[in-house]
Amino acid sequence: LLKTARVYMVFEVLEKFGEVIKSEPAVEKLEKEEFDSSFTVALVTNQDIQEIRNQIMLVSEIEKVDVRDIAGKSAEVIQSGEPGNVQTADHKSPESSAQQASPKGEQKQGNKTIRVNIDRLNLLMNLFEELVIDKGRLEQISRDAQNTELTETVERLSRVSGDLQEVILKMRMMPVETVFNRFPRMVRQLAKDLNKNMKLEIVGAETELDRTVLDEIGDPIVHLLRNAIDHGIEKPSDRKAAGKPEEGTIILRAFHSGNHVYIEIQDDGGGINRERVIKKALSNGIISANDAERLTDQQASELIMAPGFSTAETISDISGRGVGLDVVRSAIESLGGSITIHSTEGKGSLFSIQLPLTLSIITALLIKAGGETYAIPLTSIVETAIIREDEIMTAHTKKVVDYRGSIIPIVNLGEVFQAGDSIEESGEIPLVIVRKGDKRAALAVDAFIGQHEIVMKSLGDYLTKVFAISGGAILGDGQVALIIDCNSLIQ
């Protein structure tokens, strides 16, 4: 059990005696437990061999240590003129030690890396954001001036800045496995504490995410995992009675889709009890009796993210499914993401977190509504369309439109932002079809301006609760366009 931990402890002992210069298998494979029950290490040291052996044997579950002096090959192995003994420490297979230290095999070229302070990367990103704003201004001047040479130069600048943006963003990206790696041990420990039988499967750990987002997402995932372990997965006896395998499964999955990263926590446990959730929500005054009758299963499941909501009879130190989930949702939404819950009683639950790849530079569609310019992030847009005024229908006193066989509501942007009516009595009406999860809505606008790269800026400390606005952007002509938050509009 925990072979990697044993390896780590052996390396820690060896590094006290000298310098580890090579291992067989390679360190990467040792970390992933891709080896049997033995490994070989080449060590440069001038310490006593017997002392090294004794110290390694103190590590638990080490059966045998074989130490051999290969001082005659040290200069070749290290490829330096410094004198020193090279010794190998091996669990069980000393035969491989001579091959291990042989200089004949080509040594694998390691990745050359340099550590950079995150503040410097943030400063670089801020400077690039200013460059994007100035590039937009140059493009505007180029269109107005109609100068061929200027247009060509600006187009080249756009290509170069696009490549530069990609490089800067990749510098800030890190694989989610840096966060995921700490979860298997936590799951094993909690399963042991709760006398439950379960396994954690991690899928897509190589998926990359912006460092600033990655730093913030660890705690919400921990909370969701603890909920799944404590109140999602049932006890072995209950699972057996329900005809399920005694071992429960929790899947932690990460994948890219468009400009988003999705992180999913899925369990094959008991799911969320709809009646119990609604009963608790009614007693807490979160919903009314009329609302309770109209709730879909998904809406009922999402009630567990209401502030202070809990269906647990007693609060344990592990979790209570629902305790603090409002904090989880707040943390995710503060990163520009969203969380949805799909649960089937008796079969399990799926918590899906949608996160943006990066938080600052986005591609957006600029539109006119009520005489004002707004930006709609491209990641929220399904498509654009133009309909005739007679195609608009009315249902429950609200305007709707038939979109590919399903009826979706029309949101009059000019009316929402009190800037004037965007739906004229005659003629054609431009629509932007937007989505939030599996929900759709059609935003009625005055006109489409075009697709642009914009830098998202906050509205400051005083404008923190503006309905359906997530920030602002400076356009090429110096004007400020407000960025529409489609999640709020659809909600």
Coordinates of C-alpha atoms in Angstrom, one line a residue:
L1 CA 0.0 0.0 0.0
L2 CA 1.1 3.6 -0.7
K3 CA 4.2 2.6 -2.6
T4 CA 4.9 6.2 -3.7
A5 CA 4.9 7.3 -0.1
R6 CA 7.5 4.6 0.8
V7 CA 9.6 5.8 -2.2
Y8 CA 9.4 9.3 -1.0
M9 CA 10.5 8.3 2.5
V10 CA 13.5 6.4 1.0
F11 CA 14.5 9.4 -1.1
E12 CA 14.2 11.6 1.9
V13 CA 16.7 9.4 3.9
L14 CA 19.1 9.2 0.9
E15 CA 19.2 12.9 0.4
K16 CA 20.4 13.3 4.0
F17 CA 23.5 11.3 3.1
G18 CA 24.4 12.7 -0.3
E19 CA 23.0 13.5 -3.8
V20 CA 20.7 11.2 -5.7
I21 CA 21.7 11.4 -9.4
K22 CA 19.6 8.7 -11.0
S23 CA 16.9 6.2 -10.3
E24 CA 15.5 3.1 -12.1
P25 CA 12.6 3.4 -12.9
A26 CA 12.7 7.1 -13.5
V27 CA 11.3 9.5 -10.8
E28 CA 8.1 10.2 -12.9
K29 CA 7.3 6.5 -13.0
L30 CA 8.0 6.1 -9.3
E31 CA 5.6 8.9 -8.5
K32 CA 2.8 7.2 -10.6
E33 CA 3.5 3.8 -8.9
E34 CA 4.5 2.4 -12.3
F35 CA 6.9 -0.2 -10.8
D36 CA 6.7 -3.6 -9.1
S37 CA 8.2 -4.1 -5.6
S38 CA 11.8 -2.8 -6.1
F39 CA 13.7 0.2 -7.5
T40 CA 17.3 1.2 -7.7
V41 CA 18.9 4.5 -6.8
A42 CA 22.4 5.8 -7.7
L43 CA 23.8 8.0 -4.8
V44 CA 26.9 10.2 -4.6
T45 CA 28.1 10.1 -1.0
N46 CA 31.1 9.7 1.3
Q47 CA 29.0 8.3 4.2
D48 CA 29.3 4.8 5.7
I49 CA 27.5 2.2 3.7
Q50 CA 26.2 0.3 6.7
E51 CA 24.7 3.5 8.2
I52 CA 22.8 4.2 4.9
R53 CA 21.4 0.6 4.9
N54 CA 20.3 0.8 8.6
Q55 CA 18.5 4.2 8.0
I56 CA 16.6 2.9 4.9
M57 CA 15.6 -0.2 6.8
L58 CA 13.8 2.0 9.4
V59 CA 11.2 2.9 6.7
S60 CA 8.2 0.6 7.2
E61 CA 7.5 -2.2 4.8
I62 CA 11.1 -2.2 3.3
E63 CA 12.0 -5.9 3.2
K64 CA 15.6 -5.8 1.9
V65 CA 18.3 -3.2 1.0
D66 CA 21.3 -4.1 -1.1
V67 CA 24.1 -1.4 -1.2
R68 CA 27.0 -1.8 -3.6
D69 CA 30.0 0.4 -4.1
I70 CA 30.5 1.4 -7.8
A71 CA 33.1 4.1 -7.2
G72 CA 35.1 3.1 -10.3
K73 CA 32.2 4.4 -12.5
S74 CA 31.4 7.6 -10.7
A75 CA 33.2 10.0 -13.0
E76 CA 31.4 8.6 -16.0
V77 CA 28.0 8.6 -14.3
I78 CA 28.2 12.1 -13.0
Q79 CA 30.1 13.4 -16.0
S80 CA 32.3 15.6 -13.8
G81 CA 35.8 15.3 -12.4
E82 CA 34.7 15.6 -8.8
P83 CA 35.8 12.6 -6.7
G84 CA 33.2 10.7 -4.7
N85 CA 31.7 7.3 -4.1
V86 CA 28.6 6.2 -6.1
Q87 CA 26.5 3.7 -4.2
T88 CA 23.1 2.1 -5.0
A89 CA 20.3 1.3 -2.7
D90 CA 17.9 -1.4 -3.9
H91 CA 14.9 -3.2 -2.3
K92 CA 15.3 -6.5 -4.0
S93 CA 17.0 -6.4 -7.4
P94 CA 20.8 -5.6 -7.0
E95 CA 21.3 -7.2 -10.4
S96 CA 20.1 -4.1 -12.1
S97 CA 22.5 -1.7 -10.2
A98 CA 25.4 -2.3 -12.6
Q99 CA 23.1 -1.5 -15.6
Q100 CA 21.7 1.5 -13.7
A101 CA 25.0 3.2 -13.3
S102 CA 26.3 2.3 -16.8
P103 CA 27.0 5.4 -18.9
K104 CA 26.3 3.6 -22.2
G105 CA 22.5 4.2 -22.2
E106 CA 21.4 7.7 -23.4
Q107 CA 20.2 9.7 -20.4
K108 CA 16.7 11.2 -21.0
Q109 CA 16.9 14.9 -21.5
G110 CA 14.9 16.6 -18.7
N111 CA 12.6 19.5 -19.2
K112 CA 14.3 22.8 -18.6
T113 CA 12.2 25.0 -16.4
I114 CA 12.4 28.3 -14.6
R115 CA 10.4 29.5 -11.7
V116 CA 8.6 32.8 -12.1
N117 CA 6.7 34.7 -9.4
I118 CA 3.0 34.7 -10.1
D119 CA 2.9 38.5 -9.5
R120 CA 5.3 39.0 -12.4
L121 CA 3.0 36.9 -14.6
N122 CA 0.0 39.0 -13.4
L123 CA 1.9 42.2 -14.3
L124 CA 2.8 40.8 -17.8
M125 CA -0.9 39.9 -18.2
N126 CA -2.0 43.5 -17.2
L127 CA 0.5 45.0 -19.7
F128 CA -0.8 42.7 -22.5
E129 CA -4.4 43.7 -21.6
E130 CA -3.5 47.3 -22.3
L131 CA -1.9 46.2 -25.6
V132 CA -5.2 44.6 -26.6
I133 CA -7.1 47.8 -25.8
D134 CA -4.6 49.8 -27.9
K135 CA -4.8 47.2 -30.7
G136 CA -8.6 47.7 -30.8
R137 CA -8.1 51.5 -31.1
L138 CA -5.6 51.0 -34.0
E139 CA -8.1 48.7 -35.8
Q140 CA -10.7 51.4 -35.5
I141 CA -8.4 54.1 -36.9
S142 CA -7.3 51.8 -39.7
R143 CA -10.9 51.2 -40.8
D144 CA -11.6 55.0 -40.7
A145 CA -8.4 56.0 -42.5
Q146 CA -8.7 53.4 -45.4
N147 CA -4.9 53.3 -45.7
T148 CA -3.7 50.0 -47.2
E149 CA -0.2 50.1 -45.5
L150 CA -1.7 50.9 -42.1
T151 CA -4.3 48.1 -42.6
E152 CA -1.6 45.5 -43.4
T153 CA 0.5 46.6 -40.4
V154 CA -2.5 46.4 -38.0
E155 CA -3.5 42.9 -39.4
R156 CA 0.1 41.7 -38.7
L157 CA 0.0 43.3 -35.2
S158 CA -3.3 41.4 -34.6
R159 CA -1.7 38.1 -35.6
V160 CA 1.4 38.7 -33.4
S161 CA -0.6 39.8 -30.4
G162 CA -2.9 36.7 -30.8
D163 CA 0.2 34.4 -30.7
L164 CA 1.6 36.4 -27.7
Q165 CA -1.7 36.0 -25.9
E166 CA -1.6 32.3 -26.4
V167 CA 1.9 32.1 -25.0
I168 CA 1.1 34.2 -22.0
L169 CA -2.0 32.2 -21.2
K170 CA -0.1 28.9 -21.5
M171 CA 2.5 30.3 -19.0
R172 CA -0.3 30.7 -16.5
M173 CA -1.8 27.3 -17.1
M174 CA -1.3 24.3 -14.8
P175 CA -2.7 20.8 -15.0
V176 CA -5.5 20.2 -12.5
E177 CA -3.7 17.1 -11.2
T178 CA -1.7 19.5 -8.9
V179 CA -5.0 19.9 -7.0
F180 CA -6.5 16.4 -7.7
N181 CA -3.4 14.5 -6.4
R182 CA -4.3 15.2 -2.8
F183 CA -7.8 13.7 -3.0
P184 CA -7.2 9.9 -3.1
R185 CA -5.6 9.8 0.3
M186 CA -8.4 11.9 1.8
V187 CA -11.1 9.6 0.3
R188 CA -9.3 6.5 1.6
Q189 CA -9.1 8.0 5.1
L190 CA -12.7 9.2 5.2
A191 CA -14.0 5.8 3.9
K192 CA -12.1 4.1 6.7
D193 CA -13.5 6.5 9.3
L194 CA -17.0 6.0 8.1
N195 CA -16.7 2.2 7.6
K196 CA -17.6 2.5 3.9
N197 CA -16.2 0.7 0.9
M198 CA -15.5 3.1 -2.0
K199 CA -13.0 4.0 -4.7
L200 CA -12.1 7.3 -6.3
E201 CA -11.5 7.4 -10.1
I202 CA -9.8 10.5 -11.5
V203 CA -10.3 11.2 -15.2
G204 CA -8.6 14.0 -17.2
A205 CA -6.1 15.1 -14.6
E206 CA -3.9 16.5 -17.4
T207 CA -6.5 19.2 -18.2
E208 CA -5.0 22.6 -17.8
L209 CA -6.5 25.6 -16.0
D210 CA -5.5 29.2 -15.2
R211 CA -3.3 29.3 -12.1
T212 CA -5.5 31.9 -10.4
V213 CA -8.6 29.8 -11.0
L214 CA -6.8 26.6 -9.9
D215 CA -5.8 28.2 -6.5
E216 CA -9.4 28.9 -5.7
I217 CA -11.1 25.7 -6.9
G218 CA -9.4 23.2 -4.4
D219 CA -11.6 24.0 -1.4
P220 CA -15.0 23.7 -3.2
I221 CA -14.0 20.4 -4.7
V222 CA -12.9 19.1 -1.3
H223 CA -16.3 20.1 0.1
L224 CA -18.2 18.4 -2.7
L225 CA -16.1 15.2 -2.3
R226 CA -16.7 15.1 1.4
N227 CA -20.4 15.4 0.8
A228 CA -20.4 12.6 -1.7
I229 CA -18.5 10.4 0.7
D230 CA -20.5 11.1 3.8
H231 CA -24.1 11.4 2.5
G232 CA -23.9 10.2 -1.1
I233 CA -22.3 6.8 -0.9
E234 CA -24.4 4.4 1.3
K235 CA -23.0 1.9 3.8
P236 CA -22.1 -1.5 2.2
S237 CA -25.1 -3.3 3.8
D238 CA -27.5 -0.7 2.4
R239 CA -25.9 -0.9 -1.1
K240 CA -26.2 -4.7 -1.0
A241 CA -29.8 -4.5 0.0
A242 CA -30.4 -2.1 -3.0
G243 CA -28.8 -4.5 -5.4
K244 CA -25.7 -2.5 -5.9
P245 CA -22.0 -3.6 -5.6
E246 CA -20.8 -3.0 -2.0
E247 CA -18.0 -0.8 -3.2
G248 CA -19.2 2.7 -4.1
T249 CA -17.5 4.7 -6.9
I250 CA -16.8 8.4 -7.0
I251 CA -15.6 9.8 -10.3
L252 CA -13.7 13.1 -10.4
R253 CA -13.6 14.2 -14.0
A254 CA -12.0 17.3 -15.8
F255 CA -12.3 18.2 -19.5
H256 CA -12.2 21.1 -21.9
S257 CA -15.2 22.2 -23.9
G258 CA -14.9 25.4 -25.9
N259 CA -13.5 28.2 -23.7
H260 CA -14.5 26.4 -20.5
V261 CA -13.1 23.7 -18.3
Y262 CA -15.7 21.4 -16.7
I263 CA -15.0 19.6 -13.4
E264 CA -17.5 16.9 -12.4
I265 CA -18.0 15.0 -9.2
Q266 CA -20.2 12.0 -9.8
D267 CA -21.2 9.3 -7.3
D268 CA -23.3 6.1 -7.6
G269 CA -24.8 6.6 -4.1
G270 CA -28.3 7.2 -2.9
G271 CA -28.9 10.5 -4.7
I272 CA -30.9 13.4 -3.3
N273 CA -34.3 12.7 -1.8
R274 CA -36.7 15.2 -3.4
E275 CA -39.4 15.0 -0.8
R276 CA -37.0 15.4 2.1
V277 CA -35.4 18.4 0.4
I278 CA -38.7 20.1 -0.3
K279 CA -40.0 19.4 3.2
K280 CA -36.9 21.0 4.7
A281 CA -37.0 24.0 2.3
L282 CA -40.7 24.6 3.2
S283 CA -39.9 24.5 7.0
N284 CA -37.0 26.9 6.5
G285 CA -39.2 29.3 4.5
I286 CA -36.9 29.1 1.4
I287 CA -39.8 28.3 -0.9
S288 CA -43.6 28.6 -0.7
A289 CA -46.1 25.7 -1.0
N290 CA -47.1 26.9 -4.5
D291 CA -43.5 26.9 -5.7
A292 CA -42.9 23.4 -4.3
E293 CA -45.6 21.9 -6.6
R294 CA -44.0 23.5 -9.7
L295 CA -40.4 22.6 -9.0
T296 CA -38.6 20.2 -11.5
D297 CA -36.3 17.5 -10.1
Q298 CA -33.2 19.6 -11.0
Q299 CA -34.6 22.7 -9.3
A300 CA -35.4 20.7 -6.2
S301 CA -31.9 19.3 -6.1
E302 CA -30.4 22.8 -6.4
L303 CA -32.3 23.9 -3.3
I304 CA -29.5 22.2 -1.2
M305 CA -27.3 25.2 -2.3
A306 CA -29.6 27.7 -0.4
P307 CA -27.8 29.5 2.5
G308 CA -27.9 27.5 5.7
F309 CA -29.8 24.6 4.1
S310 CA -29.2 21.0 5.5
T311 CA -31.1 17.8 5.5
A312 CA -28.7 16.2 8.0
E313 CA -30.3 15.2 11.3
T314 CA -27.0 15.7 13.1
I315 CA -24.0 17.8 11.9
S316 CA -20.9 15.6 11.6
D317 CA -17.3 16.7 11.4
I318 CA -17.2 15.2 7.9
S319 CA -20.0 17.1 6.3
G320 CA -23.8 17.1 5.9
R321 CA -25.0 17.0 2.3
G322 CA -26.0 20.6 1.7
V323 CA -24.1 22.2 4.6
G324 CA -22.1 25.1 3.2
L325 CA -22.9 24.4 -0.4
D326 CA -24.0 28.0 -0.7
V327 CA -20.4 28.9 0.0
V328 CA -19.3 26.5 -2.7
R329 CA -21.6 28.1 -5.2
S330 CA -20.5 31.6 -4.2
A331 CA -16.8 30.6 -4.6
I332 CA -17.4 29.2 -8.1
E333 CA -19.6 32.1 -9.3
S334 CA -16.9 34.6 -8.1
L335 CA -14.6 33.0 -10.6
G336 CA -17.1 33.5 -13.4
G337 CA -18.2 29.9 -13.3
S338 CA -21.4 28.0 -12.5
I339 CA -22.5 24.8 -10.8
T340 CA -25.4 22.5 -11.7
I341 CA -26.7 19.4 -10.0
H342 CA -28.3 16.3 -11.6
S343 CA -29.5 13.7 -9.2
T344 CA -31.5 10.5 -9.5
E345 CA -32.8 9.1 -6.2
G346 CA -31.3 5.7 -5.6
K347 CA -28.8 5.9 -8.4
G348 CA -26.5 8.8 -7.6
S349 CA -25.7 12.5 -8.1
L350 CA -23.6 14.5 -10.6
F351 CA -22.2 18.0 -9.6
S352 CA -20.9 19.8 -12.7
I353 CA -18.7 22.9 -12.3
Q354 CA -18.2 25.1 -15.3
L355 CA -15.1 27.4 -15.2
P356 CA -13.7 29.9 -17.7
L357 CA -10.2 29.1 -19.1
T358 CA -9.0 32.6 -18.1
L359 CA -10.6 35.5 -16.3
S360 CA -9.5 38.6 -18.2
I361 CA -9.4 38.6 -22.0
I362 CA -12.5 37.2 -23.7
T363 CA -14.0 37.1 -27.2
A364 CA -17.4 38.8 -27.3
L365 CA -20.2 39.8 -29.7
L366 CA -20.8 43.6 -29.6
I367 CA -24.5 44.5 -30.0
K368 CA -26.6 47.7 -29.9
A369 CA -29.6 47.7 -27.6
G370 CA -31.7 50.8 -26.8
G371 CA -28.9 53.0 -28.4
E372 CA -26.2 51.6 -26.1
T373 CA -23.4 49.2 -26.9
Y374 CA -23.1 46.0 -25.0
A375 CA -20.8 42.9 -25.1
I376 CA -22.1 39.3 -24.9
P377 CA -19.3 36.7 -24.2
L378 CA -19.1 34.3 -27.1
T379 CA -19.0 31.3 -24.7
S380 CA -22.6 32.0 -23.7
I381 CA -23.9 32.4 -27.3
V382 CA -25.5 29.5 -29.2
E383 CA -26.2 31.4 -32.4
T384 CA -27.6 34.6 -33.8
A385 CA -30.8 34.9 -35.9
I386 CA -33.1 37.5 -37.4
I387 CA -36.9 36.9 -37.2
R388 CA -39.9 38.8 -38.4
E389 CA -42.2 40.6 -36.0
D390 CA -45.1 38.3 -36.8
E391 CA -43.1 35.2 -35.7
I392 CA -43.2 36.4 -32.0
M393 CA -45.8 34.5 -29.9
T394 CA -47.2 35.2 -26.5
A395 CA -47.4 32.6 -23.7
H396 CA -48.5 33.5 -20.1
T397 CA -48.3 37.2 -21.1
K398 CA -44.6 36.8 -22.0
K399 CA -43.1 37.0 -25.5
V400 CA -41.6 33.7 -26.8
V401 CA -40.3 32.4 -30.1
D402 CA -40.1 28.9 -31.7
Y403 CA -36.4 28.0 -31.7
R404 CA -35.7 24.8 -33.6
G405 CA -38.8 23.1 -32.3
S406 CA -38.7 24.4 -28.7
I407 CA -40.4 27.5 -27.2
I408 CA -37.9 29.9 -25.6
P409 CA -38.5 33.2 -24.0
I410 CA -37.5 36.5 -25.6
V411 CA -35.6 39.0 -23.3
N412 CA -36.0 42.6 -24.5
L413 CA -32.5 44.0 -23.7
G414 CA -33.4 47.6 -24.2
E415 CA -36.3 47.2 -21.8
V416 CA -34.3 45.2 -19.2
F417 CA -31.6 48.0 -19.0
Q418 CA -34.2 50.8 -19.4
A419 CA -32.5 52.1 -22.5
G420 CA -35.5 51.9 -24.9
D421 CA -37.5 49.1 -26.6
S422 CA -35.5 46.7 -28.8
I423 CA -38.5 45.1 -30.4
E424 CA -40.0 47.4 -33.1
E425 CA -43.6 47.0 -34.2
S426 CA -42.5 46.4 -37.8
G427 CA -39.6 44.9 -39.7
E428 CA -37.0 42.4 -38.6
I429 CA -35.7 41.7 -35.1
P430 CA -32.1 40.5 -34.5
L431 CA -31.9 37.8 -31.8
V432 CA -28.9 36.4 -29.9
I433 CA -29.7 32.9 -28.6
V434 CA -27.8 32.4 -25.3
R435 CA -27.6 29.5 -22.9
K436 CA -27.0 28.7 -19.2
G437 CA -26.6 24.9 -18.9
D438 CA -29.5 23.4 -20.7
K439 CA -31.7 26.5 -20.5
R440 CA -32.0 28.9 -23.5
A441 CA -33.2 32.4 -24.1
A442 CA -33.4 34.8 -27.0
L443 CA -32.0 38.3 -26.4
A444 CA -33.8 40.9 -28.7
V445 CA -31.3 43.6 -29.8
D446 CA -31.2 46.6 -32.1
A447 CA -28.2 45.5 -34.2
F448 CA -25.1 43.3 -34.4
I449 CA -21.8 45.2 -34.4
G450 CA -19.4 42.3 -34.7
Q451 CA -17.0 39.9 -32.9
H452 CA -14.2 41.5 -30.9
E453 CA -11.5 40.6 -28.3
I454 CA -12.2 42.6 -25.2
V455 CA -10.5 43.0 -21.8
M456 CA -12.9 42.5 -18.9
K457 CA -12.6 45.1 -16.2
S458 CA -14.6 45.2 -12.9
L459 CA -16.9 48.1 -12.3
G460 CA -15.2 48.9 -9.0
D461 CA -16.0 48.5 -5.4
Y462 CA -19.2 50.6 -5.5
L463 CA -20.9 48.8 -8.3
T464 CA -20.8 45.2 -7.1
K465 CA -24.5 44.2 -7.4
V466 CA -25.5 45.4 -10.9
F467 CA -28.2 43.1 -12.3
A468 CA -27.0 41.1 -15.4
I469 CA -23.8 43.0 -15.8
S470 CA -20.5 41.2 -15.1
G471 CA -18.0 44.1 -15.9
G472 CA -17.0 46.6 -18.5
A473 CA -14.7 46.8 -21.5
I474 CA -12.9 49.8 -23.3
L475 CA -13.6 49.7 -27.0
G476 CA -11.4 50.8 -29.9
D477 CA -13.2 54.2 -30.1
G478 CA -12.6 54.8 -26.3
Q479 CA -16.2 54.1 -25.3
V480 CA -17.1 51.7 -22.5
A481 CA -19.3 48.7 -23.3
L482 CA -21.0 46.9 -20.4
I483 CA -20.5 43.1 -20.5
I484 CA -23.8 41.1 -20.1
D485 CA -24.0 38.3 -17.7
C486 CA -26.3 35.8 -19.5
N487 CA -26.5 33.5 -16.4
S488 CA -28.4 36.2 -14.5
L489 CA -30.7 37.1 -17.4
I490 CA -31.7 33.4 -17.9
Q491 CA -32.1 32.8 -14.1

